[in-house]
Amino acid sequence: MMMTSSSPSCPSSSPSKVHMDGDLLLSLALAKQWSELLTELNEFQNEPKEDLTEEKETSSSSCQEEEGEREERRDASSSSSSSSQSSDSTESPLFITEVETGNTIAHLAAMDGSIEVLKLLLSLTKEKQDEKGEKNKPDLKREEQEEKNTRPHASSVKTFPISELLRKKNSSNRSPLSTCEGEITRLERKLEEKSSRPRKAEEVFKLEKKLKALREARKWLLQNAYSPVERLFYGEGTFEEMYEEFAHNVDALREGLEFYNGVPYPFLCVEENDRRKIRWIALQKFSSEENLNSSTSTVKEGGKPSQTRAAISSPLELRDNQGNTLLHLVHFEVDVGDEEEEDVEEEGSDYEDEEESALHKRKQRELSSKKNKNSQCRNQREDGEPSSCEKTDTPWPSEVDVSEDEEEVLSSITPTAVKALTESDKDTLKTLRCLLRYPQVRRLINEKNDYGETPSHYIVADAPSGDAAMAALVILVRSGADLNIQDLQGRTVLMAFCEAHGDGPWVKWCLTPKKEGGGGADENMKDLEGRKLEYYIKMGEDGDSDDDDEEDDDEWQDEEDEEDATDEKS
């Protein structure tokens, strides 16, 4: 077996001290010899901390016998192991990886549901992180302060302490958590197949036992290697879980997901149209200490400093890494039809990119969780037992808080437009109306993101139809939205509207003065290229024509293929 790292030797001055052999540890993990692996890790953990960074020395004669025994154990386990390599990012043997897959010991332990190994790995890596943190403490403080002064968005606040090893990606860009989830999916399908056929009860029992261990490992990883926001993102994300995560640490709501454009958790609630969560979040306040740390800072738009954003006290005032407010993230769902079902079928066929897989799984959980939403705490209240959420001093939103008056939300929209809206569109409009009830949000209605776009720019472009966009715009205008604000390209809201949806009754409404019940848009405004509204109307119409032409081309191509096939047969 080829190894890229040499075997460690015992220092001559301290023959009793133990040095971890990364190749041996990986071999034991690949062979699933978890008890032997735990023995090796425990021996190493009991040594003084200086052993973590102690330099290798020449072996003495007293250590040769011990080293020989280790070599024999390694050779005995090597039959199940391929070549390994040390990680470039750290000298610790805990980070040694298998060449073919890039899996670490943590990946292998997670895939087998070995929580005890994961716990010990976390303990060892935390010790090393703490040691490095003490050495670099002054520099870290200065860097954090500089970051806070330059980045006002969600990710500029302090991050949750995590273990690098338990989050390390393998060659397929998958973390130990992701590999654990992949194994759970595989065994669930295997168990389903066996359950549908007459099999020995012993086989089913073994699968169920293994699944239980994997699910416990997944839960442990979420609790110990991920931040509160990430736990909700990768987990089920129910109201009760959100409440448990943030009831005693509201400041954690600031934390954002980097691979999801730095979006904090309240933004995800808006995308999910979960108004119950939004109402609870609206009751929360950030601590004065965190508020001081996120002091005023200059925001750049188009590479030039343009405005200063003050410190915030409410989660409703958060922004993501692109400067978007909660209103920017009001999202219309689009029915993807059979495409979503195809994605579900292909999900377990191979390991996908972890970020895309996480987003897909989250969407699937959203669809299923809506059916059972809030049932647990409701049942507890019906039984007369206080739910876990009611045991704190934080107010618990009642069922009345979740209800919405649909007539109030849609009263200002024309009957024709209302008929064209889907139930999903109406749900999104209720979320928009819910947000605009809060003064902290209404103050942001004309705020720009880093591209100069207001929430109105964003929402009309995201809407699946012109009718849905107009319905949202009516609500926004009645709450103070200005349709004549221009983005960095000089586009007004009406220009962005027509670019996405072309001509329609919304143009007339937008151009009607506000005092007459319209949007108050200026027809004569020009973008930075000197183009007026007519250009964007034509662009939207041409876009629709291009789509029709593509459909016609596809039909023509299908007919031509059928003719060719007929000619070949004849």
PDB file of N, CA and C in Angstrom, residues 25 88 300 314 344:
ATOM      1  N   LEU A  25      -4.778   5.078  11.311  1.00  0.00           N
ATOM      2  CA  LEU A  25      -6.132   5.480  11.666  1.00  0.00           C
ATOM      3  C   LEU A  25      -7.083   5.311  10.485  1.00  0.00           C
ATOM      4  N   ASP A  88      -3.383  19.176   2.761  1.00  0.00           N
ATOM      5  CA  ASP A  88      -2.473  20.303   2.635  1.00  0.00           C
ATOM      6  C   ASP A  88      -2.771  21.383   3.645  1.00  0.00           C
ATOM      7  N   LYS A 300     -21.212  49.899  -0.619  1.00  0.00           N
ATOM      8  CA  LYS A 300     -20.801  50.232  -1.982  1.00  0.00           C
ATOM      9  C   LYS A 300     -21.848  49.769  -2.969  1.00  0.00           C
ATOM     10  N   SER A 314     -33.607  44.896  14.922  1.00  0.00           N
ATOM     11  CA  SER A 314     -34.626  43.890  14.654  1.00  0.00           C
ATOM     12  C   SER A 314     -34.181  42.946  13.546  1.00  0.00           C
ATOM     13  N   VAL A 344     -36.491  13.988  -8.145  1.00  0.00           N
ATOM     14  CA  VAL A 344     -36.620  13.099  -6.991  1.00  0.00           C
ATOM     15  C   VAL A 344     -36.117  11.712  -7.330  1.00  0.00           C
TER      16      VAL A 344
END
